[in-house]
CSV table of C-alpha atoms and ligand atoms in Angstrom, one decimal:
chain,number,residue,atom,x,y,z
A,1,MET,CA,72.2,196.6,20.6
A,2,ASN,CA,72.5,195.8,24.3
A,3,ASN,CA,69.9,193.7,26.0
A,4,PHE,CA,67.0,195.7,27.5
A,5,ILE,CA,63.6,195.4,29.0
A,6,TYR,CA,61.1,198.0,28.0
A,7,HIS,CA,58.0,198.4,30.1
A,8,ASN,CA,56.3,201.8,30.2
A,9,PRO,CA,52.9,201.4,31.9
A,10,THR,CA,51.7,205.0,31.7
A,11,GLU,CA,48.5,205.5,29.8
A,12,LEU,CA,48.8,208.7,27.7
A,13,VAL,CA,45.6,210.7,27.3
A,14,PHE,CA,46.3,213.4,24.8
A,15,GLY,CA,44.3,216.4,23.5
A,16,LYS,CA,41.8,219.1,24.0
A,17,GLY,CA,39.2,218.7,26.7
A,18,GLN,CA,40.7,215.5,28.1
A,19,ILE,CA,40.9,216.7,31.7
A,20,ALA,CA,37.1,216.0,31.8
A,21,ARG,CA,38.0,212.3,31.7
A,22,LEU,CA,39.6,212.4,35.1
A,23,SER,CA,36.7,210.9,37.0
A,24,LYS,CA,36.6,207.8,34.7
A,25,LEU,CA,40.4,207.4,34.9
A,26,ILE,CA,40.6,207.3,38.7
A,27,PRO,CA,38.9,204.3,40.4
A,28,ALA,CA,35.8,205.4,42.3
A,29,ASP,CA,36.8,204.2,45.7
A,30,LYS,CA,40.0,206.2,45.9
A,31,ARG,CA,40.8,208.8,48.5
A,32,ILE,CA,42.7,211.3,46.4
A,33,MET,CA,45.2,214.0,47.2
A,34,ILE,CA,45.7,216.6,44.3
A,35,THR,CA,49.0,218.3,44.4
A,36,PHE,CA,49.7,221.7,42.8
A,37,GLY,CA,52.5,224.2,42.3
A,38,GLY,CA,52.4,227.9,43.3
A,39,GLY,CA,49.2,229.0,41.6
A,40,SER,CA,49.5,228.9,37.8
A,41,ALA,CA,46.8,226.2,37.7
A,42,LYS,CA,44.3,228.6,39.4
A,43,ARG,CA,45.2,231.5,37.0
A,44,ASN,CA,44.9,229.5,33.7
A,45,GLY,CA,41.7,227.6,34.4
A,46,VAL,CA,43.2,224.2,34.8
A,47,TYR,CA,42.3,224.0,38.5
A,48,GLU,CA,38.6,224.7,37.6
A,49,GLN,CA,38.6,221.9,35.0
A,50,VAL,CA,40.1,219.5,37.4
A,51,VAL,CA,37.7,220.1,40.3
A,52,LYS,CA,34.8,220.1,37.9
A,53,ALA,CA,35.8,216.7,36.5
A,54,LEU,CA,36.2,215.4,40.1
A,55,GLU,CA,32.9,216.8,41.4
A,56,GLY,CA,31.5,214.5,44.1
A,57,ARG,CA,34.7,212.6,44.5
A,58,ASP,CA,36.7,212.3,47.7
A,59,PHE,CA,39.7,214.5,47.4
A,60,ILE,CA,41.9,216.9,49.3
A,61,GLU,CA,44.4,219.5,47.9
A,62,PHE,CA,48.0,220.3,48.6
A,63,TRP,CA,49.4,223.5,47.2
A,64,GLY,CA,52.9,224.9,47.1
A,65,ILE,CA,55.2,222.4,45.5
A,66,GLU,CA,57.8,224.8,44.2
A,67,ALA,CA,60.0,224.7,41.0
A,68,ASN,CA,62.8,222.3,42.0
A,69,PRO,CA,60.6,220.6,44.6
A,70,SER,CA,62.1,220.6,48.1
A,71,ILE,CA,62.1,217.9,50.7
A,72,GLU,CA,61.1,220.6,53.2
A,73,THR,CA,57.7,221.1,51.4
A,74,LEU,CA,57.2,217.5,50.5
A,75,ARG,CA,57.5,216.3,54.1
A,76,LYS,CA,54.4,218.5,54.8
A,77,ALA,CA,52.5,216.9,51.9
A,78,ILE,CA,53.4,213.4,53.1
A,79,ALA,CA,52.2,214.2,56.6
A,80,LEU,CA,48.9,215.5,55.2
A,81,GLY,CA,48.5,212.5,53.0
A,82,LYS,CA,49.1,210.1,55.9
A,83,GLU,CA,46.7,212.0,58.1
A,84,HIS,CA,43.9,211.7,55.5
A,85,LYS,CA,44.8,208.1,54.5
A,86,VAL,CA,45.3,209.1,50.9
A,87,ASP,CA,45.5,206.2,48.4
A,88,PHE,CA,45.7,208.0,45.1
A,89,LEU,CA,47.8,211.0,44.1
A,90,LEU,CA,47.0,213.4,41.2
A,91,ALA,CA,49.8,215.8,40.3
A,92,VAL,CA,48.6,218.9,38.4
A,93,GLY,CA,51.5,220.9,37.1
A,94,GLY,CA,55.0,220.7,35.5
A,95,GLY,CA,57.9,218.4,36.1
A,96,SER,CA,58.4,219.8,39.6
A,97,VAL,CA,54.9,219.0,40.8
A,98,ILE,CA,55.0,215.5,39.3
A,99,ASP,CA,58.5,214.8,40.6
A,100,GLY,CA,57.5,216.0,44.1
A,101,THR,CA,54.4,213.8,43.9
A,102,LYS,CA,56.5,210.8,43.0
A,103,LEU,CA,58.4,211.3,46.3
A,104,ILE,CA,55.1,211.8,48.2
A,105,SER,CA,53.8,208.5,46.6
A,106,ALA,CA,56.8,206.7,48.1
A,107,GLY,CA,56.9,208.6,51.4
A,108,LEU,CA,53.2,207.7,52.2
A,109,LEU,CA,54.3,204.1,52.5
A,110,TYR,CA,57.6,204.8,54.3
A,111,ASP,CA,57.8,205.3,58.1
A,112,GLY,CA,61.1,207.3,58.2
A,113,ASP,CA,62.1,210.6,56.7
A,114,ALA,CA,61.5,210.7,52.9
A,115,TRP,CA,65.0,212.2,52.4
A,116,ASP,CA,66.3,208.7,53.3
A,117,LEU,CA,64.6,207.5,50.1
A,118,VAL,CA,66.2,210.3,48.0
A,119,LEU,CA,69.6,209.3,49.3
A,120,LYS,CA,68.8,205.6,48.7
A,121,GLY,CA,68.0,206.6,45.1
A,122,SER,CA,65.0,204.4,44.6
A,123,TYR,CA,61.9,203.0,46.3
A,124,ASP,CA,59.3,200.9,44.7
A,125,ARG,CA,56.5,200.8,47.4
A,126,THR,CA,54.3,203.6,46.2
A,127,VAL,CA,50.7,204.8,46.3
A,128,PRO,CA,49.5,205.1,42.6
A,129,LEU,CA,49.9,208.5,41.1
A,130,ALA,CA,48.7,210.2,37.9
A,131,SER,CA,49.2,213.6,36.3
A,132,VAL,CA,47.7,216.5,34.5
A,133,LEU,CA,50.7,218.0,32.8
A,134,THR,CA,50.8,221.8,32.4
A,135,MET,CA,54.5,222.4,31.4
A,136,ALA,CA,56.3,220.3,28.7
A,137,ALA,CA,59.9,219.6,29.5
A,138,THR,CA,60.9,216.8,31.8
A,139,GLY,CA,59.0,213.7,30.6
A,140,SER,CA,58.2,213.1,34.2
A,141,GLU,CA,54.6,212.4,33.1
A,142,MET,CA,55.8,209.2,31.5
A,143,ASN,CA,58.9,208.1,33.3
A,144,SER,CA,59.8,206.9,36.8
A,145,GLY,CA,62.4,209.6,37.7
A,146,ALA,CA,62.2,212.5,40.0
A,147,VAL,CA,64.7,215.1,41.0
A,148,ILE,CA,64.4,216.4,44.6
A,149,SER,CA,66.2,219.3,46.3
A,150,ARG,CA,67.1,219.9,49.9
A,151,TYR,CA,67.3,223.7,50.2
A,152,GLU,CA,69.0,223.8,53.6
A,153,THR,CA,72.1,222.0,52.2
A,154,GLN,CA,71.8,223.1,48.6
A,155,GLU,CA,71.6,219.6,47.3
A,156,LYS,CA,69.6,218.1,44.4
A,157,TYR,CA,69.5,214.4,43.5
A,158,ALA,CA,67.6,212.1,41.2
A,159,PHE,CA,65.3,209.5,42.7
A,160,TYR,CA,63.4,206.7,41.0
A,161,SER,CA,60.1,205.2,42.0
A,162,ASN,CA,57.0,204.6,39.9
A,163,TYR,CA,55.5,205.7,36.5
A,164,PRO,CA,52.3,207.6,36.6
A,165,VAL,CA,49.3,205.3,36.0
A,166,PHE,CA,48.1,207.9,33.5
A,167,SER,CA,49.0,211.4,32.3
A,168,ILE,CA,46.7,213.8,30.6
A,169,LEU,CA,48.4,216.1,28.1
A,170,ASP,CA,46.1,218.9,26.9
A,171,PRO,CA,48.3,221.2,24.8
A,172,GLU,CA,45.9,224.1,25.6
A,173,THR,CA,47.2,224.1,29.1
A,174,LEU,CA,50.5,225.3,27.8
A,175,TYR,CA,49.1,228.6,26.4
A,176,SER,CA,49.6,230.4,29.7
A,177,LEU,CA,53.3,229.5,29.9
A,178,PRO,CA,55.8,232.4,30.1
A,179,LYS,CA,58.1,232.4,27.1
A,180,ARG,CA,61.1,231.7,29.3
A,181,GLN,CA,59.5,228.5,30.6
A,182,ILE,CA,58.9,227.4,27.0
A,183,ALA,CA,62.5,228.2,26.1
A,184,CYS,CA,63.7,226.2,29.0
A,185,GLY,CA,61.3,223.4,28.1
A,186,LEU,CA,62.5,223.2,24.6
A,187,ALA,CA,66.2,223.2,25.8
A,188,ASP,CA,65.5,220.5,28.3
A,189,THR,CA,63.8,218.4,25.6
A,190,PHE,CA,66.7,218.9,23.2
A,191,VAL,CA,69.3,218.0,25.8
A,192,HIS,CA,67.4,214.9,26.9
A,193,VAL,CA,67.7,213.6,23.4
A,194,LEU,CA,71.4,214.5,23.2
A,195,GLU,CA,72.1,212.7,26.5
A,196,GLN,CA,70.8,209.5,24.9
A,197,TYR,CA,72.1,210.1,21.4
A,198,MET,CA,75.4,211.9,21.6
A,199,THR,CA,77.3,208.8,22.5
A,200,THR,CA,79.0,206.0,20.6
A,201,PRO,CA,77.8,205.8,17.0
A,202,GLY,CA,76.6,202.7,15.2
A,203,GLN,CA,74.6,201.2,18.1
A,204,SER,CA,71.2,201.5,16.6
A,205,ARG,CA,70.0,203.1,13.4
A,206,LEU,CA,66.4,203.0,14.7
A,207,MET,CA,67.2,204.8,18.0
A,208,ASP,CA,69.3,207.4,16.1
A,209,ARG,CA,66.5,208.1,13.7
A,210,TRP,CA,63.9,208.4,16.5
A,211,ALA,CA,66.2,210.8,18.4
A,212,GLU,CA,66.9,212.8,15.3
A,213,GLY,CA,63.2,213.0,14.6
A,214,ILE,CA,62.6,214.7,18.0
A,215,LEU,CA,65.6,217.0,17.5
A,216,HIS,CA,64.3,218.1,14.1
A,217,THR,CA,60.9,218.7,15.4
A,218,VAL,CA,62.1,220.8,18.3
A,219,VAL,CA,64.2,223.0,16.0
A,220,GLU,CA,61.3,223.4,13.6
A,221,ILE,CA,58.7,224.3,16.1
A,222,ALA,CA,60.8,226.5,18.4
A,223,PRO,CA,60.2,229.9,16.7
A,224,LYS,CA,56.4,229.3,16.6
A,225,ALA,CA,56.3,227.9,20.1
A,226,LEU,CA,57.9,231.1,21.3
A,227,GLY,CA,55.9,233.3,19.0
A,228,GLU,CA,53.2,235.8,19.9
A,229,THR,CA,50.1,233.7,19.5
A,230,ARG,CA,49.8,230.2,20.8
A,231,ASP,CA,49.1,227.7,18.1
A,232,TYR,CA,47.4,224.3,19.0
A,233,GLU,CA,49.4,222.2,16.5
A,234,THR,CA,52.7,223.7,17.5
A,235,MET,CA,51.9,223.2,21.2
A,236,SER,CA,50.9,219.6,20.5
A,237,GLU,CA,54.2,218.8,18.8
A,238,TYR,CA,56.1,220.6,21.6
A,239,MET,CA,54.2,218.7,24.3
A,240,LEU,CA,54.6,215.3,22.7
A,241,SER,CA,58.3,215.9,21.8
A,242,ALA,CA,59.0,216.5,25.5
A,243,THR,CA,57.3,213.4,26.6
A,244,LEU,CA,58.9,211.1,23.9
A,245,ALA,CA,62.3,212.6,24.6
A,246,LEU,CA,62.4,211.0,28.1
A,247,ASN,CA,59.9,208.1,28.3
A,248,ASP,CA,62.5,205.3,27.8
A,249,MET,CA,61.6,205.0,24.1
A,250,ILE,CA,64.8,206.4,22.5
A,251,ARG,CA,67.2,204.6,24.8
A,252,MET,CA,66.4,201.0,24.0
A,253,GLY,CA,69.6,199.0,23.8
A,254,VAL,CA,71.9,202.0,23.6
A,255,THR,CA,74.4,203.7,25.9
A,256,GLN,CA,73.6,207.0,27.6
A,257,ASP,CA,75.5,210.0,29.0
A,258,TRP,CA,73.7,212.3,31.4
A,259,ALA,CA,76.9,214.1,32.6
A,260,THR,CA,75.5,217.5,31.4
A,261,HIS,CA,72.4,216.9,33.6
A,262,MET,CA,74.4,216.0,36.7
A,263,ILE,CA,76.5,219.2,36.4
A,264,GLY,CA,73.3,221.2,35.6
A,265,HIS,CA,71.6,219.9,38.8
A,266,GLU,CA,74.5,221.3,40.8
A,267,LEU,CA,74.1,224.7,39.2
A,268,THR,CA,70.4,224.7,40.1
A,269,ALA,CA,71.2,223.5,43.6
A,270,LEU,CA,73.8,226.2,44.2
A,271,HIS,CA,72.2,229.1,42.3
A,272,GLY,CA,68.5,228.3,41.7
A,273,LEU,CA,69.0,228.6,38.0
A,274,THR,CA,66.1,227.0,36.1
A,275,HIS,CA,66.9,223.4,34.9
A,276,GLY,CA,66.6,224.0,31.2
A,277,ALA,CA,68.7,227.1,31.5
A,278,THR,CA,71.6,225.2,33.1
A,279,LEU,CA,71.6,222.7,30.3
A,280,ALA,CA,71.7,225.4,27.6
A,281,ILE,CA,75.0,226.4,29.1
A,282,VAL,CA,76.6,223.2,30.2
A,283,ILE,CA,75.9,221.1,27.0
A,284,ASN,CA,78.2,223.4,25.0
A,285,GLY,CA,81.1,222.8,27.5
A,286,THR,CA,80.4,219.1,27.4
A,287,LEU,CA,80.5,219.0,23.6
A,288,ARG,CA,83.7,221.1,23.4
A,289,THR,CA,85.5,219.1,26.1
A,290,LEU,CA,84.5,215.6,25.0
A,291,ARG,CA,84.6,216.3,21.3
A,292,ASP,CA,87.2,213.6,20.6
A,293,GLN,CA,85.2,211.0,22.5
A,294,LYS,CA,82.0,212.1,20.7
A,295,HIS,CA,83.7,212.6,17.3
A,296,GLY,CA,81.7,210.2,15.2
A,297,LYS,CA,78.3,211.1,16.7
A,298,LEU,CA,79.0,214.9,16.4
A,299,LEU,CA,79.7,214.4,12.7
A,300,GLN,CA,76.4,212.5,12.2
A,301,TYR,CA,74.4,215.0,14.3
A,302,GLY,CA,76.0,217.9,12.5
A,303,GLU,CA,75.1,216.5,9.1
A,304,ARG,CA,71.6,215.2,9.8
A,305,ILE,CA,70.4,218.0,12.1
A,306,TRP,CA,72.2,221.1,10.8
A,307,GLY,CA,73.1,220.0,7.3
A,308,ILE,CA,76.9,220.5,7.9
A,309,SER,CA,78.7,218.2,5.5
A,310,GLU,CA,81.5,220.2,4.0
A,311,GLY,CA,85.1,220.8,5.2
A,312,SER,CA,87.4,218.7,7.3
A,313,GLU,CA,86.0,216.6,10.1
A,314,GLU,CA,87.4,219.0,12.7
A,315,GLU,CA,85.9,222.0,10.9
A,316,ARG,CA,82.6,220.3,10.7
A,317,ILE,CA,82.6,219.6,14.4
A,318,ASP,CA,83.6,223.2,15.2
A,319,ARG,CA,80.6,224.4,13.1
A,320,THR,CA,78.3,221.8,14.6
A,321,ILE,CA,79.1,222.9,18.2
A,322,ALA,CA,78.8,226.6,17.2
A,323,ARG,CA,75.4,225.9,15.6
A,324,THR,CA,74.1,224.1,18.7
A,325,GLU,CA,75.1,227.0,20.9
A,326,GLU,CA,73.4,229.4,18.4
A,327,PHE,CA,70.2,227.3,18.7
A,328,PHE,CA,70.1,227.8,22.4
A,329,ARG,CA,70.7,231.5,22.0
A,330,SER,CA,67.9,231.7,19.5
A,331,LEU,CA,65.6,230.5,22.3
A,332,GLY,CA,66.7,233.5,24.3
A,333,LEU,CA,68.8,231.5,26.8
A,334,SER,CA,72.4,232.2,28.1
A,335,THR,CA,75.1,229.9,26.9
A,336,HIS,CA,77.9,231.1,29.2
A,337,LEU,CA,78.2,230.8,32.9
A,338,SER,CA,79.5,234.4,33.1
A,339,GLU,CA,76.2,235.7,31.7
A,340,GLU,CA,74.5,234.3,34.8
A,341,GLY,CA,77.2,235.6,37.2
A,342,ILE,CA,78.6,232.2,37.8
A,343,GLY,CA,82.4,231.7,38.0
A,344,GLU,CA,85.3,230.0,39.7
A,345,ALA,CA,83.9,229.7,43.2
A,346,THR,CA,81.0,227.5,41.8
A,347,ILE,CA,83.3,225.5,39.6
A,348,ALA,CA,85.5,224.7,42.6
A,349,GLU,CA,82.5,223.7,44.7
A,350,ILE,CA,81.1,221.4,42.0
A,351,GLU,CA,84.6,219.8,41.6
A,352,ARG,CA,84.8,219.4,45.3
A,353,ARG,CA,81.4,217.7,45.5
A,354,PHE,CA,82.1,215.3,42.6
A,355,ASN,CA,85.4,214.4,44.2
A,356,ALA,CA,83.9,213.9,47.6
A,357,SER,CA,81.2,211.6,46.4
A,358,GLY,CA,83.6,209.8,44.0
A,359,VAL,CA,81.2,210.0,41.0
A,360,HIS,CA,82.2,209.1,37.5
A,361,HIS,CA,79.4,210.4,35.3
A,362,GLY,CA,78.9,210.1,31.5
A,363,GLU,CA,78.9,207.4,28.9
A,364,ALA,CA,82.6,206.6,29.4
A,365,ALA,CA,82.4,207.1,33.2
A,366,ASN,CA,85.1,209.8,32.9
A,367,VAL,CA,83.3,212.8,34.2
A,368,ASP,CA,84.7,213.2,37.7
A,369,GLY,CA,85.6,216.3,39.6
A,370,ALA,CA,88.5,217.3,37.3
A,371,MET,CA,86.5,216.7,34.1
A,372,ALA,CA,83.5,218.6,35.5
A,373,ARG,CA,85.9,221.5,36.1
A,374,ARG,CA,87.1,221.3,32.5
A,375,ILE,CA,83.6,221.2,31.1
A,376,LEU,CA,82.5,224.2,33.3
A,377,GLU,CA,85.7,226.1,32.3
A,378,ALA,CA,84.8,225.5,28.7
A,379,CYS,CA,81.5,227.4,29.2
A,380,LEU,CA,82.7,230.3,31.2
B,1,LIG,O1,54.3,226.6,40.5
B,1,LIG,P1,53.4,227.1,39.4
B,1,LIG,O2,52.7,228.3,39.9
B,1,LIG,O3,52.5,226.1,38.9
B,1,LIG,O4,54.3,227.7,38.2
B,1,LIG,C1,55.2,226.9,37.5
B,1,LIG,C2,56.6,227.1,37.8
B,1,LIG,O5,56.9,228.3,38.3
B,1,LIG,C3,55.1,227.3,36.0
B,1,LIG,N1,54.0,226.7,35.2
B,1,LIG,C4,53.8,225.4,35.1
B,1,LIG,N2,52.8,225.2,34.2
B,1,LIG,C5,52.3,226.4,33.9
B,1,LIG,C6,53.1,227.4,34.5
B,1,LIG,N3,53.0,228.7,34.3
B,1,LIG,C7,52.0,229.1,33.5
B,1,LIG,N4,51.2,228.2,32.8
B,1,LIG,C8,51.3,226.9,32.9
B,1,LIG,N5,50.6,226.0,32.2
B,1,LIG,O6,56.3,227.0,35.4
B,1,LIG,C9,57.3,227.0,36.4
B,1,LIG,C10,58.2,225.9,36.2
B,1,LIG,O7,57.6,224.7,36.4
B,1,LIG,P2,58.4,223.3,36.7
B,1,LIG,O8,57.5,222.2,37.0
B,1,LIG,O9,59.5,223.6,37.7
B,1,LIG,O10,59.1,223.1,35.3
B,1,LIG,P3,59.7,221.8,34.6
B,1,LIG,O11,58.6,221.0,34.1
B,1,LIG,O12,60.7,222.2,33.7
B,1,LIG,O13,60.3,220.9,35.8
B,1,LIG,C11,61.6,221.2,36.3
B,1,LIG,C12,62.0,220.2,37.4
B,1,LIG,O14,62.0,218.8,36.8
B,1,LIG,C13,63.3,218.2,37.1
B,1,LIG,C14,64.2,219.4,37.1
B,1,LIG,O15,65.5,219.2,37.6
B,1,LIG,C15,63.4,220.4,37.9
B,1,LIG,O16,63.5,220.2,39.2
B,1,LIG,N6,63.6,217.2,36.0
B,1,LIG,C16,62.9,216.1,36.1
B,1,LIG,C17,63.1,215.0,35.3
B,1,LIG,C18,62.3,213.8,35.4
B,1,LIG,N7,61.4,213.6,36.3
B,1,LIG,O17,62.5,212.9,34.6
B,1,LIG,C19,64.2,215.1,34.3
B,1,LIG,C20,64.6,216.4,34.0
B,1,LIG,O18,65.9,216.3,33.4
B,1,LIG,C21,64.7,217.3,35.1
B,1,LIG,O19,65.9,217.2,35.9
B,2,LIG,ZN1,66.4,217.6,32.0
């Protein structure tokens, strides 16, 4: 294993009725700004629970952080927070609200335009933030990352700041999610694990088994999570799987990839396609294009997750990649760019962007513009 430092300070508060603990979890003297998305929290009763828990406390609200949070909206939240001298942020929503709030938490202590911080990539002077999670997918509730968009230039970049102080995970909040969001959340969770697992084999048995445990769980619960009635145990496993897939736990001492995510972010920036939906397409292209580089891990994954152990190694890898694509289709997601009306013009633009910024993504730092083109062409 490689050297590493693991320090995840987020307190996880899990289960039914836990939103009521908010008042105890946030220090009494704080001037709070609560941030929300477009309104789902009002429709499903989460808003009511939050304001009830914080009755008598000093708070203001900011509504309207959109899916794929934009700097344009976040600038307004930062201005409001500065005006009210906010010193604690509570994000109520999915990854987008939490990510956006991470940028607000840095922007409140920065004098310039917060987009500078996104371009810088990180900023560690932050106002404390916490979350009430209502959509399981990104792990943002227990990591330090955020992904921020700039709509006017169709850009979308990762930014790192601080971990939430605490996050409340009540699986009942997920009952109101549309099926497509759950499908995208399951796909995002699955691909987060693959980004940290589908690399060089033999680095850590322990990390492999933890990663495989999450993959198995997601595959097992997917049909029930997408079923007609919402089941508490299923939603609990879904919610915790998403958190554990990206809270630094399964990456200790091992290499990571993330090329699929970097290409997926471009598809969202250019087409507005939901994050998990971009991954359900791109991952297949990544596996097909980099199958030689990922040969050993593809065999291990095929055998342990999909029970594929017969035939030549190349046949087993063919079936493993096909089985993976089938899984995403079983969630009701597209697995080809053409199904989303995306073609050559977008591939050319992503190739141009990667070349212009000189990036080399992926475990082997070989996903540049030309390789991104090959990956995208492999999922047309
Ligand atoms: O805005 P509202 O009205 O709240 O509706 C949201 C939104 O439209 C809705 N929703 C959330 N909770 C709901 C609900 N609807 C009904 N019932 C509920 N309980 O769901 C929609 C999507 O929400 P969003 O927060 O955008 O989804 P998700 O959690 O998938 O977040 C996606 C964003 O996170 C970034 C993605 O790039 C994308 O911008 N990511 C963040 C990461 C991180 N911080 O570590 C890593 C990920 O790889 C990802 O890139
Ligand atoms: Zn993701």
